[in-house]
PDB file of C-alpha atoms and ligand atoms in Angstrom:
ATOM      1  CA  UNK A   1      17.686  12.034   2.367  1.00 73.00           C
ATOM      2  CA  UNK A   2      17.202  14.378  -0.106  1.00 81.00           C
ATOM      3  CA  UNK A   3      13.837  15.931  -0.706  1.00 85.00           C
ATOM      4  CA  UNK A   4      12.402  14.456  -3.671  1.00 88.00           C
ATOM      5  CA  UNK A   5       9.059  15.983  -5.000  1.00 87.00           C
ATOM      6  CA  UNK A   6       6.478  13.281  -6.244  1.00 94.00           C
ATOM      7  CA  UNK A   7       8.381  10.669  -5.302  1.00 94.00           C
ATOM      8  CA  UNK A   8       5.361   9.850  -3.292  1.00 96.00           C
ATOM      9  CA  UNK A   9       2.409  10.044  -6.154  1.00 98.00           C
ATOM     10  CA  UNK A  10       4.286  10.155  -9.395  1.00 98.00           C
ATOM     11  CA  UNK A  11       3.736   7.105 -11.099  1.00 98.00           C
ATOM     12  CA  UNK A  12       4.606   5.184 -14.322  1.00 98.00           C
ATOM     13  CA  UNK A  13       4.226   1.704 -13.697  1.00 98.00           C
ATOM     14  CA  UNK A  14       2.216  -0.855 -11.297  1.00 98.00           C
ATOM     15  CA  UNK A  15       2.171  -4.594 -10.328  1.00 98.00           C
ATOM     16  CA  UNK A  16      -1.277  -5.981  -9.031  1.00 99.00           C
ATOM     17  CA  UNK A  17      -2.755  -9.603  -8.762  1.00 98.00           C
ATOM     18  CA  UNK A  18      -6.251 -10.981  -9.681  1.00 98.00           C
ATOM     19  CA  UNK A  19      -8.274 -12.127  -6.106  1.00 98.00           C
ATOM     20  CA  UNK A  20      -8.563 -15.838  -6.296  1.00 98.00           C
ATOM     21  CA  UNK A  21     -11.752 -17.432  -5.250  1.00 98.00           C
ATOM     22  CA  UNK A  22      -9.738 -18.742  -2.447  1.00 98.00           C
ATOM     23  CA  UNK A  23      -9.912 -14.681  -0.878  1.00 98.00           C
ATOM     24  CA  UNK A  24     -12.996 -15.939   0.905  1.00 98.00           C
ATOM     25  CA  UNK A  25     -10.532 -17.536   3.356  1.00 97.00           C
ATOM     26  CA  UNK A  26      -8.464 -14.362   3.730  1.00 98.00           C
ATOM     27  CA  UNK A  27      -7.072 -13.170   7.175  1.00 98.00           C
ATOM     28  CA  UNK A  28      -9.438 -10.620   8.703  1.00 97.00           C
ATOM     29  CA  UNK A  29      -9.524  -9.041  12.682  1.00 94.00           C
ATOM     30  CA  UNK A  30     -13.693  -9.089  12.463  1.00 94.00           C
ATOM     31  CA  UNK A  31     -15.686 -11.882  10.449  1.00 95.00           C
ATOM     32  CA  UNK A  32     -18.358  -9.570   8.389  1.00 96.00           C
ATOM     33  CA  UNK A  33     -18.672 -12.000   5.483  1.00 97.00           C
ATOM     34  CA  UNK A  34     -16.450 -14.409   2.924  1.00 98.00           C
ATOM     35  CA  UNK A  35     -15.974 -11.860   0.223  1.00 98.00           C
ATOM     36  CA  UNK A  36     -16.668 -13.125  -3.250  1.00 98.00           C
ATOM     37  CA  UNK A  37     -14.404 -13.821  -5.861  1.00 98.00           C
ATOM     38  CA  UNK A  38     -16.138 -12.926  -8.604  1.00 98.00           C
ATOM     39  CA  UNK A  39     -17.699  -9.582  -7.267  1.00 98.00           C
ATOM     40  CA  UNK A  40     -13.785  -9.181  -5.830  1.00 98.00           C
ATOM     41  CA  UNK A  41     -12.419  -9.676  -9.382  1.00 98.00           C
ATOM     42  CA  UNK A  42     -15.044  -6.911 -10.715  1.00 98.00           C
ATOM     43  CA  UNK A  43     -14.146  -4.615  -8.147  1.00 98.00           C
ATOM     44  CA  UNK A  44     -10.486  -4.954  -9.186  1.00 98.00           C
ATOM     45  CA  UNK A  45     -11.309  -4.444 -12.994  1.00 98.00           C
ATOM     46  CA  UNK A  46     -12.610  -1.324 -11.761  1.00 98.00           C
ATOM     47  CA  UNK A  47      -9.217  -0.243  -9.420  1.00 99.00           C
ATOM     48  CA  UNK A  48      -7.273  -1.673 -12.550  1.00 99.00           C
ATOM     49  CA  UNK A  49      -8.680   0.924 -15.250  1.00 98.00           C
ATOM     50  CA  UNK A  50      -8.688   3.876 -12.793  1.00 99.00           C
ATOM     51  CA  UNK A  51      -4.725   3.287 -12.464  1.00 98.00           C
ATOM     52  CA  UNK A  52      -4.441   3.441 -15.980  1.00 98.00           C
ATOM     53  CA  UNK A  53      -6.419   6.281 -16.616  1.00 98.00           C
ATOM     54  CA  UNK A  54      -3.933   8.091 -14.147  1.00 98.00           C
ATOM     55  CA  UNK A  55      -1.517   7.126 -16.661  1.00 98.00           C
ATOM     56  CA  UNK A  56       0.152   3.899 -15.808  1.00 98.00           C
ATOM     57  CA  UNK A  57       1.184   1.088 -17.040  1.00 98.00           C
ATOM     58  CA  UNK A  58      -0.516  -1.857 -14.996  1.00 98.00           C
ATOM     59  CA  UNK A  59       0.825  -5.608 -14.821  1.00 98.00           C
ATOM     60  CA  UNK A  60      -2.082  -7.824 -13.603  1.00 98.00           C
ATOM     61  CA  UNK A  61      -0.720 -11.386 -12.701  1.00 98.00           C
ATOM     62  CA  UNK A  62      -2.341 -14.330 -12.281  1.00 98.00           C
ATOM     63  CA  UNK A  63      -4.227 -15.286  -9.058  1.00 98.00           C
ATOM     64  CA  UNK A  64      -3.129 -17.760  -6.529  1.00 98.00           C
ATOM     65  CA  UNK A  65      -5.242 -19.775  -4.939  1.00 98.00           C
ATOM     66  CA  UNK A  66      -3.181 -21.262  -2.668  1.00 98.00           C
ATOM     67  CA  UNK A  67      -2.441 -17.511  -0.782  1.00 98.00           C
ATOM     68  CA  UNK A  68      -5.646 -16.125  -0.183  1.00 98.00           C
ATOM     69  CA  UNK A  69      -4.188 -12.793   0.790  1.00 98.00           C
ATOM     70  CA  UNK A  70      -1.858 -12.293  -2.330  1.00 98.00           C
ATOM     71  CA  UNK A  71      -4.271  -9.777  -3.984  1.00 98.00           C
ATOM     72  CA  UNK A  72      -2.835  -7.481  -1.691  1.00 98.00           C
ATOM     73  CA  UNK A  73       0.622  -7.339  -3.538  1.00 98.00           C
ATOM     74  CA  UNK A  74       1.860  -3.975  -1.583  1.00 98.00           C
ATOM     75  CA  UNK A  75       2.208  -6.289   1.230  1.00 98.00           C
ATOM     76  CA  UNK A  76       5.286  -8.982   0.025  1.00 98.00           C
ATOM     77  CA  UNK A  77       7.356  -6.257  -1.943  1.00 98.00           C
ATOM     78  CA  UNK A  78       8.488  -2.351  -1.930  1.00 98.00           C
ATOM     79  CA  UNK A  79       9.813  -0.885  -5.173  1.00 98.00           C
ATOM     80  CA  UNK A  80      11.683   2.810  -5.692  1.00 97.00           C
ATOM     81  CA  UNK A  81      13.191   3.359  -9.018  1.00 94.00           C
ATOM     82  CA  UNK A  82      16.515   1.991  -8.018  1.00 94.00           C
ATOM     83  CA  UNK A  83      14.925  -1.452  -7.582  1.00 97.00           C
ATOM     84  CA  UNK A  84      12.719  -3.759  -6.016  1.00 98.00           C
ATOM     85  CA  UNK A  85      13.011  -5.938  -2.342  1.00 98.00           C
ATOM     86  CA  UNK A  86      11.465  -8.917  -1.820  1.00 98.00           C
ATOM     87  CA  UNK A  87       9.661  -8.511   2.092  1.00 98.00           C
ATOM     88  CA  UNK A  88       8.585 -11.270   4.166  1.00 98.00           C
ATOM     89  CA  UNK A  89       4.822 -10.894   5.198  1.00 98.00           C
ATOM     90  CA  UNK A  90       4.307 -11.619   9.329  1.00 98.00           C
ATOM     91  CA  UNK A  91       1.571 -13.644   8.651  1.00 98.00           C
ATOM     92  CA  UNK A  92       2.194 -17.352   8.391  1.00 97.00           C
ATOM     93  CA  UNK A  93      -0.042 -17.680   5.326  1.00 98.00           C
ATOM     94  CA  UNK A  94       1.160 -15.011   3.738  1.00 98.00           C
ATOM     95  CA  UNK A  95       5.003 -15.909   4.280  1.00 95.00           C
ATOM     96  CA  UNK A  96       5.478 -17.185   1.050  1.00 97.00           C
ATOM     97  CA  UNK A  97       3.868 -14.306  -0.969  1.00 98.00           C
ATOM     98  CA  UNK A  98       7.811 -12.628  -1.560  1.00 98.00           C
ATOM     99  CA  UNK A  99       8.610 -15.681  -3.428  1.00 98.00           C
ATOM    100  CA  UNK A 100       5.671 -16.137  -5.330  1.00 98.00           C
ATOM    101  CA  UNK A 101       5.933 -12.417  -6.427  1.00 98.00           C
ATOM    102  CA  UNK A 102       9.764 -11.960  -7.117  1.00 98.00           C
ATOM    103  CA  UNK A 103       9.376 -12.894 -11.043  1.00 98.00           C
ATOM    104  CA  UNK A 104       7.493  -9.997 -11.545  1.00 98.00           C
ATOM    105  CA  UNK A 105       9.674  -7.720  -9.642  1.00 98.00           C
ATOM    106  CA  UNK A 106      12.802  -9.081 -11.787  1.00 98.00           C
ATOM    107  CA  UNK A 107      10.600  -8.387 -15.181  1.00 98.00           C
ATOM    108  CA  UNK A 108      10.648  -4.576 -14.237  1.00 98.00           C
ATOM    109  CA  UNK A 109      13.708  -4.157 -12.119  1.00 98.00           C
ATOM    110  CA  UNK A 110      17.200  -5.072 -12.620  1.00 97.00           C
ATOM    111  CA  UNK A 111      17.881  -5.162  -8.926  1.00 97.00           C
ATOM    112  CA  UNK A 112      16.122  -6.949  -6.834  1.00 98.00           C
ATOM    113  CA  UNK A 113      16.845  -7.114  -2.896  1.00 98.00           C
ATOM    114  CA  UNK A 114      15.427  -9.802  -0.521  1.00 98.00           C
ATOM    115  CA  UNK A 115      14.815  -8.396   2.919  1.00 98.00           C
ATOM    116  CA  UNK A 116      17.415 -10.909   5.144  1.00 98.00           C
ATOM    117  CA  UNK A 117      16.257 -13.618   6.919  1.00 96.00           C
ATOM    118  CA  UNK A 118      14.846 -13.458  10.265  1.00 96.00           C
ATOM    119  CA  UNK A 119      12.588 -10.259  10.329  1.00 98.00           C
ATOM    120  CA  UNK A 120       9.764  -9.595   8.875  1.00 98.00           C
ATOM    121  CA  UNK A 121       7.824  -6.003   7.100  1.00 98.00           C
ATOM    122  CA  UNK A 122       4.538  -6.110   5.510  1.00 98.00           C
ATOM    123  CA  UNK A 123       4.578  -3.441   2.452  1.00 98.00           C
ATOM    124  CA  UNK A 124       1.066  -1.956   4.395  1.00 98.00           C
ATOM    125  CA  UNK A 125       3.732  -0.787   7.037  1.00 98.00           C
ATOM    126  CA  UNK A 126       5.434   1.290   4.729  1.00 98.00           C
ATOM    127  CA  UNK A 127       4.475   5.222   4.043  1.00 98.00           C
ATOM    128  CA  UNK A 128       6.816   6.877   1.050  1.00 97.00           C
ATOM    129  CA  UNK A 129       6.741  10.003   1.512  1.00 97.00           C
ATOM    130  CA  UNK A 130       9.089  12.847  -0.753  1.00 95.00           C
ATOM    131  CA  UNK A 131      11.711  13.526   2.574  1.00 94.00           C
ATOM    132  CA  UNK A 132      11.622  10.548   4.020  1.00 96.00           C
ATOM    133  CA  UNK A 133      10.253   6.418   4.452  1.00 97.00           C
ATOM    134  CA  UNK A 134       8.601   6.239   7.690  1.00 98.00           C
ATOM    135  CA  UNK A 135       7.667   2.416   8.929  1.00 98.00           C
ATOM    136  CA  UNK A 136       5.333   0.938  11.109  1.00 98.00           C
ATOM    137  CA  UNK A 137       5.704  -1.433  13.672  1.00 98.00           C
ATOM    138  CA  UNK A 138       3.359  -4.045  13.765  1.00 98.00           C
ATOM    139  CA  UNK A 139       1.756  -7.475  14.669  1.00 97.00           C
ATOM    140  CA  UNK A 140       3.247  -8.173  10.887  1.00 98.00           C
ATOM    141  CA  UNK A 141       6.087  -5.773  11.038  1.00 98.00           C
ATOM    142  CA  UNK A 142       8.963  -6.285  13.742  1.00 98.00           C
ATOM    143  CA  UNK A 143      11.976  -4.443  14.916  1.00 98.00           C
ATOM    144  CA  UNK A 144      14.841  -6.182  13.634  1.00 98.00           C
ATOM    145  CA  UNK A 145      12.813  -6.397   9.456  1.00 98.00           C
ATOM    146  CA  UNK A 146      12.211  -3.065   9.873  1.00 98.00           C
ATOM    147  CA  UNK A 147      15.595  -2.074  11.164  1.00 98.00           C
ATOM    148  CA  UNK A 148      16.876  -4.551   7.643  1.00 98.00           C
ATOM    149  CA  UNK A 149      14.555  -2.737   5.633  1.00 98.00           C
ATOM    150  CA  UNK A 150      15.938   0.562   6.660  1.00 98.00           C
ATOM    151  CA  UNK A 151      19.573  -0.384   6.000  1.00 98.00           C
ATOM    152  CA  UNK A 152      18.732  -1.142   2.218  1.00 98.00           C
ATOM    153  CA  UNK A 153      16.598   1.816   1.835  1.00 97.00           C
ATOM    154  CA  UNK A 154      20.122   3.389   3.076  1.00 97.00           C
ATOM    155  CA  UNK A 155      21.977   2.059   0.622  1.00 96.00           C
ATOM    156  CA  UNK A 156      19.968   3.366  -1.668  1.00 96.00           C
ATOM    157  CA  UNK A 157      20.004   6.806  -0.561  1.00 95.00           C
ATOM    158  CA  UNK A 158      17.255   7.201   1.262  1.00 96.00           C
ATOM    159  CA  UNK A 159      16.673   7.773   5.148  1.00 96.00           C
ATOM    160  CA  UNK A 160      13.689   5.922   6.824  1.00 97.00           C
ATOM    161  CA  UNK A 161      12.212   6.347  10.643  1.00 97.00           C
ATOM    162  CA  UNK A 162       9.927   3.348  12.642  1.00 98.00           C
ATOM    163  CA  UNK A 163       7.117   4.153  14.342  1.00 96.00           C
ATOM    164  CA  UNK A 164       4.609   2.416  16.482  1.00 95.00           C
ATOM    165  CA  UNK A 165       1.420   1.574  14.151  1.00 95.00           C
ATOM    166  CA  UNK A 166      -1.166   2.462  16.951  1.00 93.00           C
ATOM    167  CA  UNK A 167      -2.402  -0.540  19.016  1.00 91.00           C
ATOM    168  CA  UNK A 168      -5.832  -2.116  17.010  1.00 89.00           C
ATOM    169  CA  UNK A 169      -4.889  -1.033  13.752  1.00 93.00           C
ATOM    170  CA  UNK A 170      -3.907  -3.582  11.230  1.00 94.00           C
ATOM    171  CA  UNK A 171      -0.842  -2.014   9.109  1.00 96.00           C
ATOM    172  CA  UNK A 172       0.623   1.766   9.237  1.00 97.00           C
ATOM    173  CA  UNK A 173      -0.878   3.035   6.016  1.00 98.00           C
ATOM    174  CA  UNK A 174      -4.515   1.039   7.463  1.00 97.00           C
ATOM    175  CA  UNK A 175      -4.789   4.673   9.205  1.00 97.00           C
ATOM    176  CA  UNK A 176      -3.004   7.419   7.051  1.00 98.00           C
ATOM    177  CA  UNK A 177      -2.200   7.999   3.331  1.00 98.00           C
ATOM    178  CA  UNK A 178      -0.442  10.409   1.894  1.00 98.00           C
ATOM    179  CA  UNK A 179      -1.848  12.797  -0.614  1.00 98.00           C
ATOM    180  CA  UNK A 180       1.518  14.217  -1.932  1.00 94.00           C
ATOM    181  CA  UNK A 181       2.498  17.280  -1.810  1.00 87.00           C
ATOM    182  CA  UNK A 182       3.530  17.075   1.978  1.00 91.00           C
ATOM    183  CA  UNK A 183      -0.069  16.660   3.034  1.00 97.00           C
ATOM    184  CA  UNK A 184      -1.327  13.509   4.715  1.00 98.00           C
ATOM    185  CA  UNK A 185      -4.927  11.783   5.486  1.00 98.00           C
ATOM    186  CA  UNK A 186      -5.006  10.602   8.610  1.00 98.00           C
ATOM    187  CA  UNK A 187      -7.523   8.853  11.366  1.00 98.00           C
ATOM    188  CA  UNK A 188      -7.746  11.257  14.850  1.00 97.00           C
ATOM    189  CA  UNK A 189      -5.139   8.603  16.260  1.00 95.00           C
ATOM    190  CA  UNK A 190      -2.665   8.956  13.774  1.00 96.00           C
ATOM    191  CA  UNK A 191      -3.307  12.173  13.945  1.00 95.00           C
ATOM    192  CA  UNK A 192      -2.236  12.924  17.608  1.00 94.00           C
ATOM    193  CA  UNK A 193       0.791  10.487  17.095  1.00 91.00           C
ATOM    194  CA  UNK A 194       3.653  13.375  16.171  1.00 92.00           C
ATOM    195  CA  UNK A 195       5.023  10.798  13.490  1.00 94.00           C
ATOM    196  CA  UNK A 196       4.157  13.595  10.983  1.00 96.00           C
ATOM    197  CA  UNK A 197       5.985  16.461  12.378  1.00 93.00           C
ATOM    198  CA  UNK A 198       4.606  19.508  10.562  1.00 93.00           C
ATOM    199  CA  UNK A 199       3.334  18.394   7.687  1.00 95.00           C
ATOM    200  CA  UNK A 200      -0.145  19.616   6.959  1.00 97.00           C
ATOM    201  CA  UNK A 201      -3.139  17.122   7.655  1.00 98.00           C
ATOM    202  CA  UNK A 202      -6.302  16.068   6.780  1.00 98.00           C
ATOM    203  CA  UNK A 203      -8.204  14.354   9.672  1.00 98.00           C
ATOM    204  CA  UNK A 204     -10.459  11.785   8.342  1.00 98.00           C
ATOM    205  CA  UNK A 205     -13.806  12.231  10.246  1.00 97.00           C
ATOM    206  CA  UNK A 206     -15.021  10.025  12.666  1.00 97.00           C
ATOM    207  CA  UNK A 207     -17.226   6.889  11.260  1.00 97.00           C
ATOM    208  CA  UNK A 208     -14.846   6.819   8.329  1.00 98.00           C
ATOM    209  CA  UNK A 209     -12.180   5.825   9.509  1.00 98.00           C
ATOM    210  CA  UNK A 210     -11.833   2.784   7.040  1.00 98.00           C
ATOM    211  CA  UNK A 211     -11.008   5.797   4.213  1.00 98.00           C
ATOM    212  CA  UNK A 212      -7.729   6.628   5.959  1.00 98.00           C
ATOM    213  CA  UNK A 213      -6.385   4.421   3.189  1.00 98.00           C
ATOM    214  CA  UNK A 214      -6.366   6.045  -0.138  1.00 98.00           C
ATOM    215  CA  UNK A 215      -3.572   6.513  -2.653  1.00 98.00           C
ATOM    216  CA  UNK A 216      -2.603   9.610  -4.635  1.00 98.00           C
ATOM    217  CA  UNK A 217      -1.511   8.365  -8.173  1.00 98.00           C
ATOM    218  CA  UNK A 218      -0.555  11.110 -10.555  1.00 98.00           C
ATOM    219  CA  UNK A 219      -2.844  13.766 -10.481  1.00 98.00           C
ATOM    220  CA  UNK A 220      -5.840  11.920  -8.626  1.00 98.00           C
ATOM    221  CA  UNK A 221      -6.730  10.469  -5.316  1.00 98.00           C
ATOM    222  CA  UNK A 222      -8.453   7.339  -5.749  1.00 98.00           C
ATOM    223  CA  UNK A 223     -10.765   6.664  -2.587  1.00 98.00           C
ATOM    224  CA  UNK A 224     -13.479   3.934  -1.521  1.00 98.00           C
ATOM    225  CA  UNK A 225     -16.714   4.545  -2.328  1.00 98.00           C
ATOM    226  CA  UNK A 226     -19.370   5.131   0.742  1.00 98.00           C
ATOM    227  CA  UNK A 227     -16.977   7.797   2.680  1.00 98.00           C
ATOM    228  CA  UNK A 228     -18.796  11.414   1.600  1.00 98.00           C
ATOM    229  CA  UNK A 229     -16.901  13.000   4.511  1.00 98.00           C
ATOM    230  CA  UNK A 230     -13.801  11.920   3.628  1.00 98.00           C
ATOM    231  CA  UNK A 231     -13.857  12.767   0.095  1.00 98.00           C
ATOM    232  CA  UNK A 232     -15.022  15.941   0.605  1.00 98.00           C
ATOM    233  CA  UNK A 233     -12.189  16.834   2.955  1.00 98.00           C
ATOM    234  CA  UNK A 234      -9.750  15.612   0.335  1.00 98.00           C
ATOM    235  CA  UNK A 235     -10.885  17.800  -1.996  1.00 98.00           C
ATOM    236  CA  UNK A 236     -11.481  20.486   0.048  1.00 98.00           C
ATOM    237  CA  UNK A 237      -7.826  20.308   0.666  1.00 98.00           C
ATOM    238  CA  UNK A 238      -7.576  20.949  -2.798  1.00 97.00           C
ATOM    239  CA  UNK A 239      -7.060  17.858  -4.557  1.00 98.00           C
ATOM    240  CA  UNK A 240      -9.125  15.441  -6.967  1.00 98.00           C
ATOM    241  CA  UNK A 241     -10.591  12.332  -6.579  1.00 98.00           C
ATOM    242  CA  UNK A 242     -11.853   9.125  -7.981  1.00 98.00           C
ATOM    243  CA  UNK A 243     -14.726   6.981  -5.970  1.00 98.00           C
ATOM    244  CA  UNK A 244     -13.867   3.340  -6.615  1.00 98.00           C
ATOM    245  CA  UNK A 245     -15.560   0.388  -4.722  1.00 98.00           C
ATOM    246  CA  UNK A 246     -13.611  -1.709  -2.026  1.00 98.00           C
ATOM    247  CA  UNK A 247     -16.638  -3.693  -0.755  1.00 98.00           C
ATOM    248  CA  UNK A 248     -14.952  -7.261  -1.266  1.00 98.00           C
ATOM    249  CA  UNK A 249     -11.354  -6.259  -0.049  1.00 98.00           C
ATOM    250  CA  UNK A 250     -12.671  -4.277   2.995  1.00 98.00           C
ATOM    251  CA  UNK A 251     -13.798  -8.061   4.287  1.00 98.00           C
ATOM    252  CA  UNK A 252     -10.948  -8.775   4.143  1.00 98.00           C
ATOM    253  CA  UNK A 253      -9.191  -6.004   5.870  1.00 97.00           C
ATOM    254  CA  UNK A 254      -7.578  -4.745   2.467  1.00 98.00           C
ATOM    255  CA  UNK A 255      -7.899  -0.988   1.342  1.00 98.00           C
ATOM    256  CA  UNK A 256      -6.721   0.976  -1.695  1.00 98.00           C
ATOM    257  CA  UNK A 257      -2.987   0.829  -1.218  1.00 98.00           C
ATOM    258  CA  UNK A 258      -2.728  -2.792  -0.749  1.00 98.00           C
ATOM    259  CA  UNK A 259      -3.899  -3.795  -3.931  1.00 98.00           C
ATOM    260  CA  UNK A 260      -0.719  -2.763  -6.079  1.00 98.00           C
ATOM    261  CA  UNK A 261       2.757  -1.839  -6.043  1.00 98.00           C
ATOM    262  CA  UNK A 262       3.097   1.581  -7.397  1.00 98.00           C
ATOM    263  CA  UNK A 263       6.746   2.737  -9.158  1.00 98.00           C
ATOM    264  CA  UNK A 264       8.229   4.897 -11.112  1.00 97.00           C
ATOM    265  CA  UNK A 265      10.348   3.679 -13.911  1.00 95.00           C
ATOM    266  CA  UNK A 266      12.407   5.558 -16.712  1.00 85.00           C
ATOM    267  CA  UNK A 267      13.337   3.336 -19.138  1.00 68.00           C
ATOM    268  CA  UNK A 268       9.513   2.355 -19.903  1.00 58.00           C
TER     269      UNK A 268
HETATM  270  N1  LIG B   1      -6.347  -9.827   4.656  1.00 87.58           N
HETATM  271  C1  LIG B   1      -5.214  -9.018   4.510  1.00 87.58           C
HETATM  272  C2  LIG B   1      -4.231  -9.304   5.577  1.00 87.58           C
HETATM  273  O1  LIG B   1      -4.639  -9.479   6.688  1.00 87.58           O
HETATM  274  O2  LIG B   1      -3.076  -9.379   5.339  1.00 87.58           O
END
């Protein structure tokens, strides 16, 4: 596909959703602790304001009680400026998530694709980069929605390539980010893969390996607060970042990325 610089950071617009109370029952590999609701919802305020202060415009639906997961919107939808498609979480509970977020896909896009029936991709699988979409498989992504997903991101122009998420690790972008500019954060295992050719990385050092998942919006990095190492790599490497807490989400095995759907949009 062709090489399209920023594609992977330059932002105008995002979707998130408010964490229901219900998030206390959200899917997680290790029990450490229900997170709360309420401290959830004032760690979100937080992640809301820092994406609009890198400039975009942020849609903040309402929660939904009945998915305890669907604060992590990245995972039921993926969105390039040619238009939204509608995933299909691997997770039982979460199965219904592509439905329940479709409306607000259709209020910014006027295409929206539904992944066909049978596979499934979790948006945490899914690492835009400016050359090319790579996609992990997982215990929520499979073969045959991944191979789907890459025939509409082919019809769209662009050229995708499935990897193996690394055995342990929850979703793809659980263990790398990328911080534009061909330059991607990465955990030692991701690291040694080879899914990133040549690009230039940034190891994420040992102990923090939770940090792996940041997201480069605009002209910042936002990362989780309580990873020193990390951030100082990051901007070591020459980039600047924002600290934001994650303490609730990280309960529930959610990071930076999966809390919104970032997009660029030129028509506002
Ligand atoms: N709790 C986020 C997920 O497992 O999908």
């Amino acid at each position: 596909m062709p090489h399209r610089p920023g594609q992977s950071f330059r932002f105008t617009h995002a979707i998130t959703r408010l964490p229901s109370d219900s998030v206390a029952n959200g899917l997680r590999a290790t029990d450490t602790g229900d997170p709360s609701g309420t401290r959830f919802r004032e760690e979100h305020a937080l992640y809301v304001k820092a994406l609009q202060e890198a400039g975009l415009t942020v849609d903040v639906l309402p929660s939904l009680e009945d998915y305890p997961d669907s604060c992590f919107v990245e995972d039921p939808a993926f969105c390039l400026p040619e238009g939204a498609i509608q995933l299909r979480p691997g997770a039982a509970s979460r199965a219904g998530e592509g439905a329940q977020i479709r409306p607000a896909l259709a209020a910014r896009f006027d295409d929206v694709v539904k992944l066909p029936e049978g596979g499934h991709v979790d948006g945490g699988d899914v690492l835009m980069l400016d050359d090319v979409i790579l996609i992990g498989l997982s215990a929520r992504t499979d073969r045959r929605g991944a191979d789907d997903f890459s025939n509409i991101l082919s019809n769209w122009g662009y050229s995708a390539e499935i990897c193996e998420t690394p055995e342990g690790v929850l979703h793809f972008k659980t263990a790398c980010s990328t911080l534009g500019d061909g330059v991607i954060l990465a955990t030692g295992v991701m690291a040694e893969s080879g899914f990133f050719g040549n690009r230039e990385l940034v190891v994420v050092p040992e102990g923090e390996e939770y940090a792996a998942n940041v997201i480069r919006v605009n002209d910042v990095v936002l990362v989780p607060e309580g990873y020193p190492k990390t951030r100082a790599a990051i901007e070591a490497a020459g980039f600047k970042s924002v600290v934001l807490p994650t303490h609730e989400a990280r309960k529930v095995d959610g990071g930076l990325s999966c809390l919104s759907l970032r997009f660029a949009l030129s028509n506002g």
